[in-house]
Coordinates of C-alpha atoms in Angstrom, one line a residue:
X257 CA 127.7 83.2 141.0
X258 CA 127.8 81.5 137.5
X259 CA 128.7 83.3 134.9
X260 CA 126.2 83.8 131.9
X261 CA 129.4 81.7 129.5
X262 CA 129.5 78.8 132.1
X263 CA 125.9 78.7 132.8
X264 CA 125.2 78.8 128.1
X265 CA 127.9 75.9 128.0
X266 CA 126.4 73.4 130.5
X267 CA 122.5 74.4 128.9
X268 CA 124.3 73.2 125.7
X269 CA 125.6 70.4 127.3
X270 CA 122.6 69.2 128.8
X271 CA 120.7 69.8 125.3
X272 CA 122.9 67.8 123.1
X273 CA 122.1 64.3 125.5
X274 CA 118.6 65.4 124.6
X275 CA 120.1 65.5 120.8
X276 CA 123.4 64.9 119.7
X277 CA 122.8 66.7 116.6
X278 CA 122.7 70.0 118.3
X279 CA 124.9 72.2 117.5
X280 CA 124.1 75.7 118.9
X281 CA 122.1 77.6 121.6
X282 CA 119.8 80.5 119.8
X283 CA 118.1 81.4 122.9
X284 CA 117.0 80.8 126.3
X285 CA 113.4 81.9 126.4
X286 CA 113.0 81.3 130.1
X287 CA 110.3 79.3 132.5
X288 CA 107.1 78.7 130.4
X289 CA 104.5 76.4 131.2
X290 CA 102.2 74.1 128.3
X291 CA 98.9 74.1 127.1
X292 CA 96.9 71.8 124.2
X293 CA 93.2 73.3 122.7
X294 CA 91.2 70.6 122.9
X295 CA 89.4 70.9 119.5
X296 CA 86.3 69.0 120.4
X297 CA 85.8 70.7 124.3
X298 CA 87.4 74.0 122.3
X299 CA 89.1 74.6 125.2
X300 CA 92.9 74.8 126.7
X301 CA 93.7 71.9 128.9
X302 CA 97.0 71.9 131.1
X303 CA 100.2 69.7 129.8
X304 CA 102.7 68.1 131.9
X305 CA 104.9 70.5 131.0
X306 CA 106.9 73.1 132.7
X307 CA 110.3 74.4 132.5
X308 CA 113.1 76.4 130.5
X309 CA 112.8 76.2 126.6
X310 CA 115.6 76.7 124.0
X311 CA 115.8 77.6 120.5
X312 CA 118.7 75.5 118.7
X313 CA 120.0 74.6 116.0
X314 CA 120.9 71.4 114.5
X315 CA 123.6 69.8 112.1
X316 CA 121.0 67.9 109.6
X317 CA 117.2 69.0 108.8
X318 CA 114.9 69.7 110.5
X319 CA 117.1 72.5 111.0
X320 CA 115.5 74.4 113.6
X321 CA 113.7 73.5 116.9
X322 CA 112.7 74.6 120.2
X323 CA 113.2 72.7 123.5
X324 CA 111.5 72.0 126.8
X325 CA 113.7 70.8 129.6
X326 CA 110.4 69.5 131.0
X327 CA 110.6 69.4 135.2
X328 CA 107.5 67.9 135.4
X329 CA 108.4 64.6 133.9
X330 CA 111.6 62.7 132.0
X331 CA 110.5 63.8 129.2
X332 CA 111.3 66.4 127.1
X333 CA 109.4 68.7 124.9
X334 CA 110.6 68.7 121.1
X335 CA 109.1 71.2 118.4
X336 CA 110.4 71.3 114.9
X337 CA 110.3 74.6 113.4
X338 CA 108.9 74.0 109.9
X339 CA 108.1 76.2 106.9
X340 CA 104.2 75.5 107.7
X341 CA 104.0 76.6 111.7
X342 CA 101.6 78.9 112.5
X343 CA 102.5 81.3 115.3
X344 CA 100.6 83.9 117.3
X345 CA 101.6 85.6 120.4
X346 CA 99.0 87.5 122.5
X347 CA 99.9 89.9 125.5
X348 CA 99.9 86.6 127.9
X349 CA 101.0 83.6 125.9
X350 CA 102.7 82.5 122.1
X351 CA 99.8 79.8 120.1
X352 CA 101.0 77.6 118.0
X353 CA 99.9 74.9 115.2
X354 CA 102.5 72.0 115.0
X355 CA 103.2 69.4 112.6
X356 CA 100.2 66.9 113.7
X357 CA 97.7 70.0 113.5
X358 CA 98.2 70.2 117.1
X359 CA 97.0 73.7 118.6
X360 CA 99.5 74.5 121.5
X361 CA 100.0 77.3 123.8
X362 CA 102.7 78.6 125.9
X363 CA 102.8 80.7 128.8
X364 CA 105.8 82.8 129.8
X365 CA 106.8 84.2 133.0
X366 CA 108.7 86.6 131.4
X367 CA 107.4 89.2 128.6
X368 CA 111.1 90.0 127.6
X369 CA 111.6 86.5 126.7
X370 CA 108.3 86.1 125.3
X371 CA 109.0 88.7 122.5
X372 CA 112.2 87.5 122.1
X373 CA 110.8 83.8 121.5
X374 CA 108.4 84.7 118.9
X375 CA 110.5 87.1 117.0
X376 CA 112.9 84.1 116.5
X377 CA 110.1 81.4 115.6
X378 CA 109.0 84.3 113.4
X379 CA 112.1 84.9 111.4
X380 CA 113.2 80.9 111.4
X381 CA 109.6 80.2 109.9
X382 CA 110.1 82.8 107.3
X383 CA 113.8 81.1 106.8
X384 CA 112.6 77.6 106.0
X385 CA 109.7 79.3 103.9
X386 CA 112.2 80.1 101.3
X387 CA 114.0 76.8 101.9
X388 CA 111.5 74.5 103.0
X389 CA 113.6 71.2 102.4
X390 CA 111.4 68.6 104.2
X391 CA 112.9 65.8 105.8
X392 CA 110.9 63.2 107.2
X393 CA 112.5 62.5 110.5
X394 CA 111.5 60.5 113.6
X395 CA 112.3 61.8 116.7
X396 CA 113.2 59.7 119.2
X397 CA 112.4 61.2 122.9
X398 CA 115.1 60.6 125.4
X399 CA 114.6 61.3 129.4
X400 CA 117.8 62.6 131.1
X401 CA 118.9 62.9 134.7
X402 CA 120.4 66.9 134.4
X403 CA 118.6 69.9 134.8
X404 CA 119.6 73.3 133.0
X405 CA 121.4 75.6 135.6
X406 CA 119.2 78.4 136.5
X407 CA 120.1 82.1 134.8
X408 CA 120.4 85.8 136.6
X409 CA 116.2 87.4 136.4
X410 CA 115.8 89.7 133.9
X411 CA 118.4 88.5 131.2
X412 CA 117.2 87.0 127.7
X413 CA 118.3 83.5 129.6
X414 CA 116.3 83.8 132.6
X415 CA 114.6 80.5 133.9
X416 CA 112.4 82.1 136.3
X417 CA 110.2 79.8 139.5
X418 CA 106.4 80.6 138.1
X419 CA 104.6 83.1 140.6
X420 CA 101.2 82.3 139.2
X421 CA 98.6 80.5 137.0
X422 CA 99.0 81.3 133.2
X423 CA 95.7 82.4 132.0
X424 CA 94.7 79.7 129.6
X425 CA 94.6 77.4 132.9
X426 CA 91.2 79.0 133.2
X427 CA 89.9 75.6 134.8
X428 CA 92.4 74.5 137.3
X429 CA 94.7 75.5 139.4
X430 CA 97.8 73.5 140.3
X431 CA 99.0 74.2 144.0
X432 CA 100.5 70.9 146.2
X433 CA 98.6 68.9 143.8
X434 CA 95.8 69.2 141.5
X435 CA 92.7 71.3 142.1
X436 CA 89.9 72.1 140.3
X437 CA 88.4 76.2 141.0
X438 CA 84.9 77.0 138.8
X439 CA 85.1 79.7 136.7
X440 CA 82.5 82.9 137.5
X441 CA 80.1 83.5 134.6
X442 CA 82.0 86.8 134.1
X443 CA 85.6 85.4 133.9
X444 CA 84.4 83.0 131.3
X445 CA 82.8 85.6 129.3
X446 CA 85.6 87.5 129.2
X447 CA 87.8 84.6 128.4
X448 CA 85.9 83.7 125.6
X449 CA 85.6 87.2 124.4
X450 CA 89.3 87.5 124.5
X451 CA 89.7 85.0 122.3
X452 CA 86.7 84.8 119.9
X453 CA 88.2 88.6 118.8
X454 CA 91.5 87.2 117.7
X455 CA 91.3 86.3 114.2
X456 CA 94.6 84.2 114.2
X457 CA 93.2 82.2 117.2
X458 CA 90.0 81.7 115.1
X459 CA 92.0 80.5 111.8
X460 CA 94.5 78.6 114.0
X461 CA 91.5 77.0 115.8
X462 CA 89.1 76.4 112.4
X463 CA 92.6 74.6 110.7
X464 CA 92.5 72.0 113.4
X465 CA 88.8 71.2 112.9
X466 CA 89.2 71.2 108.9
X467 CA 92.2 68.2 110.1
X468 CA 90.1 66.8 112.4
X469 CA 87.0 66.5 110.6
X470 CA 88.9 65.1 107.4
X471 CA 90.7 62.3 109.5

């Protein structure tokens, strides 16, 4: 069995081919899976995107990201971590507003890590609120050939296979392939309900249209 020191040095490994700059592991939030709101169909729409996501650190600014070892694809999933993120986290998945006014969500198999992700985010945003120091900075994705080594279930690094559907995959459901289940007239009431009652959803959600609607 790897040990939890072997198993953090190859993740770091692996992480710094995705970005050289890298120079240490925060946290290994686990398995999550990715969402986008689509602003005009105001509704959550599944990303290519699945797998275990780090919080590091870097040498330079931007300071501060998080990482998605994507096993759905080459490519991997880079967020800054910038004074002006907005973050929510609900009892099944963390929102949040990126850069490019993008609304995001992420699903985690694992609550533990879930809390543990957004109490970082939540700490690093308040961090570069006091120190903002923008840096314009292209990033410049690179696909890689390694995947992370798994970690033990139930520890902060856990990378965990997903059991089942997050819930903002209201509309699909992704099984041997792609296929498309309708919602009952119930399930989508209570879906909507769910989230019309969060106000951070609802700010999160108006922001995008205000960018949208000025572009």
């Amino acid at each position: 069995q790897v040990s939890n020191e072997a198993r953090n040095k190859f993740n770091f490994s692996v992480l710094t081919r995705v970005d050289p700059k890298i120079e240490k592991l925060l946290l290994s939030g686990g398995h999550v899976a990715g969402y986008v709101l689509d602003p005009d169909l105001r509704r959550w729409e599944r990303k290519a995107v699945q797998g275990p996501i780090f919080v590091v650190s870097r040498e330079e600014e931007p300071k501060y990201m998080f990482v998605i070892l994507n096993r759905l694809s080459v490519e991997t999933l880079v967020e800054f971590i910038t004074h002006d993120m907005l973050l929510e986290s609900t009892d099944e998945y963390v929102m949040y507003q990126n850069q490019d006014g993008v609304v995001n969500g992420l699903w985690f198999e694992n609550d533990k890590c879930k809390n543990m992700f957004t109490k970082l985010l939540k700490k690093l945003i308040e961090k570069k609120k006091a120190d903002p120091s923008p840096t314009p900075y292209v990033y410049k994705r690179k696909k890689r050939n390694t995947l992370p080594i798994d970690t033990e279930e139930g520890s902060p690094e856990a990378e965990q296979t997903v059991s089942q559907e997050p819930v903002p995959d209201t509309n699909q459901q992704h099984q041997n392939g792609e296929v498309k289940t309708p919602l009952s007239k119930q399930e989508l009431q209570q879906m909507l309900l769910q989230l019309v009652q969060n106000p951070s959803y609802i700010d999160m959600v108006y922001n995008s249209y205000i960018e949208q609607f000025n572009s």
